[in-house]
Amino acid sequence: MPPLTWLITGTSSGLGLALAEELLSRGENVIATARSASSRLASLQSAGATILDLDITASETELFAKIQTSIKMYGGIDVLVNNAGTFEWGLIEETRNEEWVRHFETNVLGAIKLTRAILPHFRRRKSGKVVFVGSENGWRGSAGTGAYSVSKFALEGFVETLQRETSHLGIQSIIFEPGEFRTSVLSSSAKESQLVGDPDYGEFVESIQAGLKESDGKQKGDPKKGVKIMVDVVKGEGVALGRTMPKRMPLGKGCLETVRRKCLETLEVCEEWEQVIESTDFDEVETK
């Protein structure tokens, strides 16, 4: 298979950086993006990536222009990876409105704008793949992660709708849902933490902070293994050879357990409350 051209957001660290490195090792064409790309992505550029300065929170007009610039670099884009994101700890009551907005602008609206910008290109080619990096938090709302969790739930809804609207055009979409992977996200987000805690939340906040300290740097997820599987799944090779690309895919044992538990809990509610739930429909009127 000839190399694919990948446009990836948020490649300065974490899974985005690991993904770019994995793709380069496989001989793929990589357009790596980040803010202040020339300084933050120098190592990727040296490794063979084409770099592009891109702020995911920029205006729709600017992001649409960035997509056109990217297309011209290799004569087309095969895969868009919406990876850029932000994460900050904070209890719902204490998270300021501007922080809710920032999470949505970065984690949801940025991905939406870039996806909308590239769809005409994919429609003309009758092919293309849009990859989203979601989170285990798109399945469960974790205490202290309100703004982040809500944004990831929203992203799940967008991806599912996108799949229904574009699959007949030859466009495939998938959202990967990583659990806890060993990146700098916990330590970096803790610096901006709003877990100050009203006395009513005191013990609760202390338990979250203790868990954060205990988990940081000890997450079970290996970023290199995670991105290798992501590439296999998108390309349909390696562990994905002969398998159909799923619409969503958890990554990590912890996330798999969360997904299974959520599905079972939902089914239990449906079974216990089935008659009550169905009773809200209009009564059927027999017609002769």
mmCIF file of C-alpha atoms in Angstrom:
data_model
loop_
_atom_site.group_PDB
_atom_site.id
_atom_site.type_symbol
_atom_site.label_atom_id
_atom_site.label_comp_id
_atom_site.label_asym_id
_atom_site.label_seq_id
_atom_site.Cartn_x
_atom_site.Cartn_y
_atom_site.Cartn_z
ATOM 1 C CA MET A 1 0.000 0.000 0.000
ATOM 2 C CA PRO A 2 1.407 3.454 -0.885
ATOM 3 C CA PRO A 3 1.960 5.803 2.052
ATOM 4 C CA LEU A 4 -1.034 7.753 3.286
ATOM 5 C CA THR A 5 -0.954 11.439 4.129
ATOM 6 C CA TRP A 6 -2.020 12.201 7.690
ATOM 7 C CA LEU A 7 -2.907 15.621 9.108
ATOM 8 C CA ILE A 8 -2.673 15.474 12.902
ATOM 9 C CA THR A 9 -3.524 18.156 15.444
ATOM 10 C CA GLY A 10 -1.827 18.481 18.823
ATOM 11 C CA THR A 11 1.458 16.708 18.085
ATOM 12 C CA SER A 12 3.745 18.508 20.522
ATOM 13 C CA SER A 13 3.291 15.922 23.290
ATOM 14 C CA GLY A 14 1.363 12.895 24.505
ATOM 15 C CA LEU A 15 -0.493 10.589 22.144
ATOM 16 C CA GLY A 16 -0.275 13.097 19.302
ATOM 17 C CA LEU A 17 3.514 13.082 19.383
ATOM 18 C CA ALA A 18 3.644 9.301 19.750
ATOM 19 C CA LEU A 19 1.249 8.887 16.829
ATOM 20 C CA ALA A 20 3.323 11.128 14.560
ATOM 21 C CA GLU A 21 6.478 9.207 15.462
ATOM 22 C CA GLU A 22 4.793 5.854 14.784
ATOM 23 C CA LEU A 23 3.567 7.013 11.388
ATOM 24 C CA LEU A 24 6.983 8.327 10.389
ATOM 25 C CA SER A 25 8.537 4.994 11.356
ATOM 26 C CA ARG A 26 6.130 3.327 8.909
ATOM 27 C CA GLY A 27 7.014 5.664 6.059
ATOM 28 C CA GLU A 28 3.750 7.602 6.094
ATOM 29 C CA ASN A 29 3.447 11.274 5.114
ATOM 30 C CA VAL A 30 2.846 13.293 8.274
ATOM 31 C CA ILE A 31 1.658 16.881 8.562
ATOM 32 C CA ALA A 32 2.185 17.612 12.247
ATOM 33 C CA THR A 33 0.502 20.655 13.730
ATOM 34 C CA ALA A 34 0.641 22.666 16.933
ATOM 35 C CA ARG A 35 0.799 26.238 18.073
ATOM 36 C CA SER A 36 4.302 27.696 17.622
ATOM 37 C CA ALA A 37 5.105 24.692 15.452
ATOM 38 C CA SER A 38 8.606 25.776 14.413
ATOM 39 C CA SER A 39 9.869 25.596 17.988
ATOM 40 C CA ARG A 40 7.649 22.884 19.478
ATOM 41 C CA LEU A 41 7.798 20.436 16.572
ATOM 42 C CA ALA A 42 11.457 20.744 15.609
ATOM 43 C CA SER A 43 12.184 17.110 16.486
ATOM 44 C CA LEU A 44 9.330 15.839 14.326
ATOM 45 C CA GLN A 45 10.460 18.019 11.459
ATOM 46 C CA SER A 46 13.960 16.580 11.754
ATOM 47 C CA ALA A 47 12.438 13.096 11.671
ATOM 48 C CA GLY A 48 10.715 13.838 8.367
ATOM 49 C CA ALA A 49 7.382 15.401 9.242
ATOM 50 C CA THR A 50 6.029 18.486 7.543
ATOM 51 C CA ILE A 51 5.020 20.935 10.242
ATOM 52 C CA LEU A 52 2.244 23.495 10.247
ATOM 53 C CA ASP A 53 1.401 26.175 12.765
ATOM 54 C CA LEU A 54 -2.227 25.623 13.771
ATOM 55 C CA ASP A 55 -4.310 26.835 16.690
ATOM 56 C CA ILE A 56 -7.379 24.652 17.026
ATOM 57 C CA THR A 57 -9.314 27.527 18.616
ATOM 58 C CA ALA A 58 -8.763 29.845 15.633
ATOM 59 C CA SER A 59 -11.657 31.162 13.572
ATOM 60 C CA GLU A 60 -13.523 29.008 11.100
ATOM 61 C CA THR A 61 -12.093 31.051 8.222
ATOM 62 C CA GLU A 62 -8.510 30.544 9.395
ATOM 63 C CA LEU A 63 -8.926 26.806 9.970
ATOM 64 C CA PHE A 64 -10.564 26.311 6.576
ATOM 65 C CA ALA A 65 -7.530 28.058 5.042
ATOM 66 C CA LYS A 66 -5.163 25.775 6.987
ATOM 67 C CA ILE A 67 -6.907 22.740 5.522
ATOM 68 C CA GLN A 68 -6.386 24.078 1.997
ATOM 69 C CA THR A 69 -2.713 24.704 2.765
ATOM 70 C CA SER A 70 -2.358 21.147 4.064
ATOM 71 C CA ILE A 71 -4.001 19.644 0.993
ATOM 72 C CA LYS A 72 -1.492 21.392 -1.278
ATOM 73 C CA MET A 73 1.506 20.033 0.656
ATOM 74 C CA TYR A 74 1.127 16.474 -0.649
ATOM 75 C CA GLY A 75 -1.622 16.896 -3.217
ATOM 76 C CA GLY A 76 -4.268 15.579 -0.859
ATOM 77 C CA ILE A 77 -5.083 14.377 2.637
ATOM 78 C CA ASP A 78 -6.063 10.782 3.365
ATOM 79 C CA VAL A 79 -6.555 10.910 7.125
ATOM 80 C CA LEU A 80 -7.449 13.775 9.461
ATOM 81 C CA VAL A 81 -6.675 13.073 13.112
ATOM 82 C CA ASN A 82 -8.475 15.355 15.553
ATOM 83 C CA ASN A 83 -6.230 14.835 18.550
ATOM 84 C CA ALA A 84 -5.663 18.287 20.064
ATOM 85 C CA GLY A 85 -7.330 18.726 23.412
ATOM 86 C CA THR A 86 -7.162 20.336 26.808
ATOM 87 C CA PHE A 87 -7.780 18.956 30.277
ATOM 88 C CA GLU A 88 -8.060 20.692 33.619
ATOM 89 C CA TRP A 89 -9.199 19.402 36.977
ATOM 90 C CA GLY A 90 -12.065 21.180 38.663
ATOM 91 C CA LEU A 91 -15.300 20.519 40.509
ATOM 92 C CA ILE A 92 -18.403 21.546 38.585
ATOM 93 C CA GLU A 93 -19.367 24.205 41.119
ATOM 94 C CA GLU A 94 -15.919 25.774 41.077
ATOM 95 C CA THR A 95 -15.114 25.612 37.359
ATOM 96 C CA ARG A 96 -15.468 29.090 35.885
ATOM 97 C CA ASN A 97 -17.576 29.652 32.781
ATOM 98 C CA GLU A 98 -14.523 30.597 30.725
ATOM 99 C CA GLU A 99 -12.991 27.199 31.496
ATOM 100 C CA TRP A 100 -16.107 25.412 30.263
ATOM 101 C CA VAL A 101 -15.905 27.483 27.084
ATOM 102 C CA ARG A 102 -12.194 26.747 26.661
ATOM 103 C CA HIS A 103 -12.757 22.993 26.948
ATOM 104 C CA PHE A 104 -15.500 23.091 24.338
ATOM 105 C CA GLU A 105 -13.606 25.366 21.952
ATOM 106 C CA THR A 106 -10.601 23.041 22.026
ATOM 107 C CA ASN A 107 -12.054 19.569 22.538
ATOM 108 C CA VAL A 108 -15.224 19.890 20.473
ATOM 109 C CA LEU A 109 -15.544 22.955 18.255
ATOM 110 C CA GLY A 110 -11.980 22.776 16.952
ATOM 111 C CA ALA A 111 -12.526 19.207 15.778
ATOM 112 C CA ILE A 112 -15.880 20.136 14.272
ATOM 113 C CA LYS A 113 -14.438 23.070 12.305
ATOM 114 C CA LEU A 114 -11.540 21.062 10.886
ATOM 115 C CA THR A 115 -13.795 18.143 10.007
ATOM 116 C CA ARG A 116 -16.263 20.394 8.198
ATOM 117 C CA ALA A 117 -13.371 22.017 6.352
ATOM 118 C CA ILE A 118 -11.996 18.731 5.021
ATOM 119 C CA LEU A 119 -15.290 17.047 4.096
ATOM 120 C CA PRO A 120 -15.536 18.692 0.622
ATOM 121 C CA HIS A 121 -12.051 17.331 -0.170
ATOM 122 C CA PHE A 122 -13.022 13.840 0.961
ATOM 123 C CA ARG A 123 -16.333 14.000 -0.930
ATOM 124 C CA ARG A 124 -14.564 14.871 -4.173
ATOM 125 C CA ARG A 125 -12.190 11.932 -3.685
ATOM 126 C CA LYS A 126 -15.016 9.651 -2.491
ATOM 127 C CA SER A 127 -12.659 8.506 0.236
ATOM 128 C CA GLY A 128 -11.041 9.719 3.409
ATOM 129 C CA LYS A 129 -10.886 8.923 7.089
ATOM 130 C CA VAL A 130 -11.578 11.177 10.050
ATOM 131 C CA VAL A 131 -10.065 10.009 13.323
ATOM 132 C CA PHE A 132 -11.017 11.455 16.681
ATOM 133 C CA VAL A 133 -9.193 10.961 19.965
ATOM 134 C CA GLY A 134 -11.893 10.793 22.583
ATOM 135 C CA SER A 135 -11.540 9.440 26.100
ATOM 136 C CA GLU A 136 -12.796 6.954 28.625
ATOM 137 C CA ASN A 137 -14.417 10.078 30.068
ATOM 138 C CA GLY A 138 -16.733 10.073 27.066
ATOM 139 C CA TRP A 139 -18.359 7.027 28.653
ATOM 140 C CA ARG A 140 -18.376 8.087 32.274
ATOM 141 C CA GLY A 141 -18.289 11.391 34.081
ATOM 142 C CA SER A 142 -15.487 11.278 36.634
ATOM 143 C CA ALA A 143 -15.543 13.500 39.717
ATOM 144 C CA GLY A 144 -13.291 16.512 39.273
ATOM 145 C CA THR A 145 -13.279 16.293 35.463
ATOM 146 C CA GLY A 146 -16.592 17.989 34.701
ATOM 147 C CA ALA A 147 -15.650 20.271 31.810
ATOM 148 C CA TYR A 148 -13.420 17.649 30.210
ATOM 149 C CA SER A 149 -15.902 14.789 30.566
ATOM 150 C CA VAL A 150 -18.806 16.818 29.217
ATOM 151 C CA SER A 151 -16.750 17.881 26.191
ATOM 152 C CA LYS A 152 -15.816 14.267 25.449
ATOM 153 C CA PHE A 153 -19.448 13.159 25.707
ATOM 154 C CA ALA A 154 -20.295 15.881 23.176
ATOM 155 C CA LEU A 155 -17.547 14.691 20.842
ATOM 156 C CA GLU A 156 -18.979 11.161 20.909
ATOM 157 C CA GLY A 157 -22.331 12.510 19.724
ATOM 158 C CA PHE A 158 -20.734 14.499 16.927
ATOM 159 C CA VAL A 159 -18.786 11.506 15.640
ATOM 160 C CA GLU A 160 -21.824 9.229 15.644
ATOM 161 C CA THR A 161 -23.830 11.805 13.690
ATOM 162 C CA LEU A 162 -20.961 12.332 11.249
ATOM 163 C CA GLN A 163 -20.796 8.597 10.589
ATOM 164 C CA ARG A 164 -24.488 8.446 9.746
ATOM 165 C CA GLU A 165 -24.263 11.415 7.389
ATOM 166 C CA THR A 166 -21.082 10.591 5.467
ATOM 167 C CA SER A 167 -20.497 6.825 5.387
ATOM 168 C CA HIS A 168 -22.379 6.498 2.084
ATOM 169 C CA LEU A 169 -19.889 8.947 0.549
ATOM 170 C CA GLY A 170 -16.919 6.666 1.137
ATOM 171 C CA ILE A 171 -15.854 8.624 4.219
ATOM 172 C CA GLN A 172 -15.031 6.606 7.326
ATOM 173 C CA SER A 173 -14.872 7.938 10.865
ATOM 174 C CA ILE A 174 -13.725 6.430 14.139
ATOM 175 C CA ILE A 175 -13.305 7.692 17.672
ATOM 176 C CA PHE A 176 -10.636 6.081 19.827
ATOM 177 C CA GLU A 177 -11.331 6.175 23.557
ATOM 178 C CA PRO A 178 -8.073 5.933 25.511
ATOM 179 C CA GLY A 179 -8.152 5.081 29.175
ATOM 180 C CA GLU A 180 -5.267 6.106 31.417
ATOM 181 C CA PHE A 181 -2.086 6.308 29.353
ATOM 182 C CA ARG A 182 1.296 7.324 30.706
ATOM 183 C CA THR A 183 1.556 10.873 29.372
ATOM 184 C CA SER A 184 2.102 14.216 31.078
ATOM 185 C CA VAL A 185 -1.594 15.088 31.117
ATOM 186 C CA LEU A 186 -2.103 14.523 34.856
ATOM 187 C CA SER A 187 0.939 16.459 36.027
ATOM 188 C CA SER A 188 0.453 19.340 33.602
ATOM 189 C CA SER A 189 -3.258 19.692 34.335
ATOM 190 C CA ALA A 190 -2.641 19.610 38.084
ATOM 191 C CA LYS A 191 -0.705 22.865 37.805
ATOM 192 C CA GLU A 192 -3.905 24.605 36.691
ATOM 193 C CA SER A 193 -6.161 22.631 39.006
ATOM 194 C CA GLN A 194 -9.256 24.280 40.455
ATOM 195 C CA LEU A 195 -9.702 21.604 43.092
ATOM 196 C CA VAL A 196 -9.484 24.199 45.847
ATOM 197 C CA GLY A 197 -12.488 22.782 47.595
ATOM 198 C CA ASP A 198 -15.212 24.432 49.635
ATOM 199 C CA PRO A 199 -15.243 22.843 53.109
ATOM 200 C CA ASP A 200 -18.278 20.828 52.013
ATOM 201 C CA TYR A 201 -16.077 19.152 49.412
ATOM 202 C CA GLY A 202 -12.980 18.923 51.611
ATOM 203 C CA GLU A 203 -12.549 15.177 52.062
ATOM 204 C CA PHE A 204 -13.796 14.561 48.553
ATOM 205 C CA VAL A 205 -11.169 16.875 47.055
ATOM 206 C CA GLU A 206 -8.430 15.360 49.199
ATOM 207 C CA SER A 207 -9.263 11.887 47.909
ATOM 208 C CA ILE A 208 -9.117 13.106 44.291
ATOM 209 C CA GLN A 209 -5.783 14.824 44.855
ATOM 210 C CA ALA A 210 -4.372 11.734 46.544
ATOM 211 C CA GLY A 211 -5.491 9.594 43.627
ATOM 212 C CA LEU A 212 -3.935 12.061 41.190
ATOM 213 C CA LYS A 213 -0.607 11.950 42.994
ATOM 214 C CA GLU A 214 -0.697 8.164 43.158
ATOM 215 C CA SER A 215 -1.567 7.703 39.467
ATOM 216 C CA ASP A 216 0.707 10.280 37.839
ATOM 217 C CA GLY A 217 3.518 8.518 36.015
ATOM 218 C CA LYS A 218 2.107 5.095 36.881
ATOM 219 C CA GLN A 219 -0.705 4.837 34.344
ATOM 220 C CA LYS A 220 -0.930 1.360 32.846
ATOM 221 C CA GLY A 221 -1.418 2.501 29.262
ATOM 222 C CA ASP A 222 1.670 2.499 27.009
ATOM 223 C CA PRO A 223 1.355 5.360 24.470
ATOM 224 C CA LYS A 224 3.553 3.577 21.917
ATOM 225 C CA LYS A 225 1.392 0.451 22.026
ATOM 226 C CA GLY A 226 -1.758 2.542 21.880
ATOM 227 C CA VAL A 227 -0.818 4.505 18.770
ATOM 228 C CA LYS A 228 0.476 1.392 17.020
ATOM 229 C CA ILE A 229 -2.972 -0.151 17.352
ATOM 230 C CA MET A 230 -4.598 3.094 16.210
ATOM 231 C CA VAL A 231 -2.578 3.085 12.995
ATOM 232 C CA ASP A 232 -3.262 -0.619 12.418
ATOM 233 C CA VAL A 233 -7.003 -0.053 12.801
ATOM 234 C CA VAL A 234 -7.128 2.974 10.503
ATOM 235 C CA LYS A 235 -5.033 1.264 7.824
ATOM 236 C CA GLY A 236 -6.590 -2.184 8.246
ATOM 237 C CA GLU A 237 -3.285 -3.921 8.794
ATOM 238 C CA GLY A 238 -1.424 -5.664 11.622
ATOM 239 C CA VAL A 239 -3.862 -6.528 14.412
ATOM 240 C CA ALA A 240 -6.715 -5.110 12.312
ATOM 241 C CA LEU A 241 -6.049 -7.167 9.185
ATOM 242 C CA GLY A 242 -9.268 -8.797 8.027
ATOM 243 C CA ARG A 243 -11.391 -6.921 10.569
ATOM 244 C CA THR A 244 -13.951 -4.172 9.981
ATOM 245 C CA MET A 245 -12.960 -0.777 11.346
ATOM 246 C CA PRO A 246 -15.277 -0.090 14.305
ATOM 247 C CA LYS A 247 -17.118 3.184 14.815
ATOM 248 C CA ARG A 248 -15.628 3.610 18.269
ATOM 249 C CA MET A 249 -12.806 1.752 19.976
ATOM 250 C CA PRO A 250 -11.769 1.749 23.647
ATOM 251 C CA LEU A 251 -8.049 1.550 24.354
ATOM 252 C CA GLY A 252 -6.783 -0.040 27.563
ATOM 253 C CA LYS A 253 -8.120 -2.585 30.047
ATOM 254 C CA GLY A 254 -9.502 0.081 32.349
ATOM 255 C CA CYS A 255 -11.503 1.714 29.580
ATOM 256 C CA LEU A 256 -12.824 -1.642 28.408
ATOM 257 C CA GLU A 257 -14.093 -2.347 31.926
ATOM 258 C CA THR A 258 -15.757 1.081 32.041
ATOM 259 C CA VAL A 259 -17.513 0.512 28.717
ATOM 260 C CA ARG A 260 -18.744 -2.940 29.691
ATOM 261 C CA ARG A 261 -20.010 -1.703 33.049
ATOM 262 C CA LYS A 262 -21.842 1.229 31.450
ATOM 263 C CA CYS A 263 -23.480 -1.019 28.860
ATOM 264 C CA LEU A 264 -24.614 -3.504 31.508
ATOM 265 C CA GLU A 265 -25.972 -0.734 33.743
ATOM 266 C CA THR A 266 -27.898 0.726 30.809
ATOM 267 C CA LEU A 267 -29.373 -2.654 29.886
ATOM 268 C CA GLU A 268 -30.408 -3.220 33.503
ATOM 269 C CA VAL A 269 -32.310 0.075 33.516
ATOM 270 C CA CYS A 270 -33.981 -0.805 30.215
ATOM 271 C CA GLU A 271 -35.084 -4.189 31.531
ATOM 272 C CA GLU A 272 -36.299 -2.981 34.932
ATOM 273 C CA TRP A 273 -38.153 0.049 33.570
ATOM 274 C CA GLU A 274 -39.177 -1.254 30.151
ATOM 275 C CA GLN A 275 -42.945 -1.039 30.690
ATOM 276 C CA VAL A 276 -42.742 2.412 32.259
ATOM 277 C CA ILE A 277 -40.509 3.705 29.480
ATOM 278 C CA GLU A 278 -42.796 2.367 26.751
ATOM 279 C CA SER A 279 -45.919 3.713 28.483
ATOM 280 C CA THR A 280 -45.144 7.256 27.311
ATOM 281 C CA ASP A 281 -46.232 6.473 23.736
ATOM 282 C CA PHE A 282 -49.727 7.338 22.524
ATOM 283 C CA ASP A 283 -52.253 4.559 23.083
ATOM 284 C CA GLU A 284 -52.710 2.577 19.907
ATOM 285 C CA VAL A 285 -56.143 2.961 18.360
ATOM 286 C CA GLU A 286 -57.460 -0.013 16.487
ATOM 287 C CA THR A 287 -58.760 0.855 13.045
ATOM 288 C CA LYS A 288 -61.287 -1.182 11.137
#
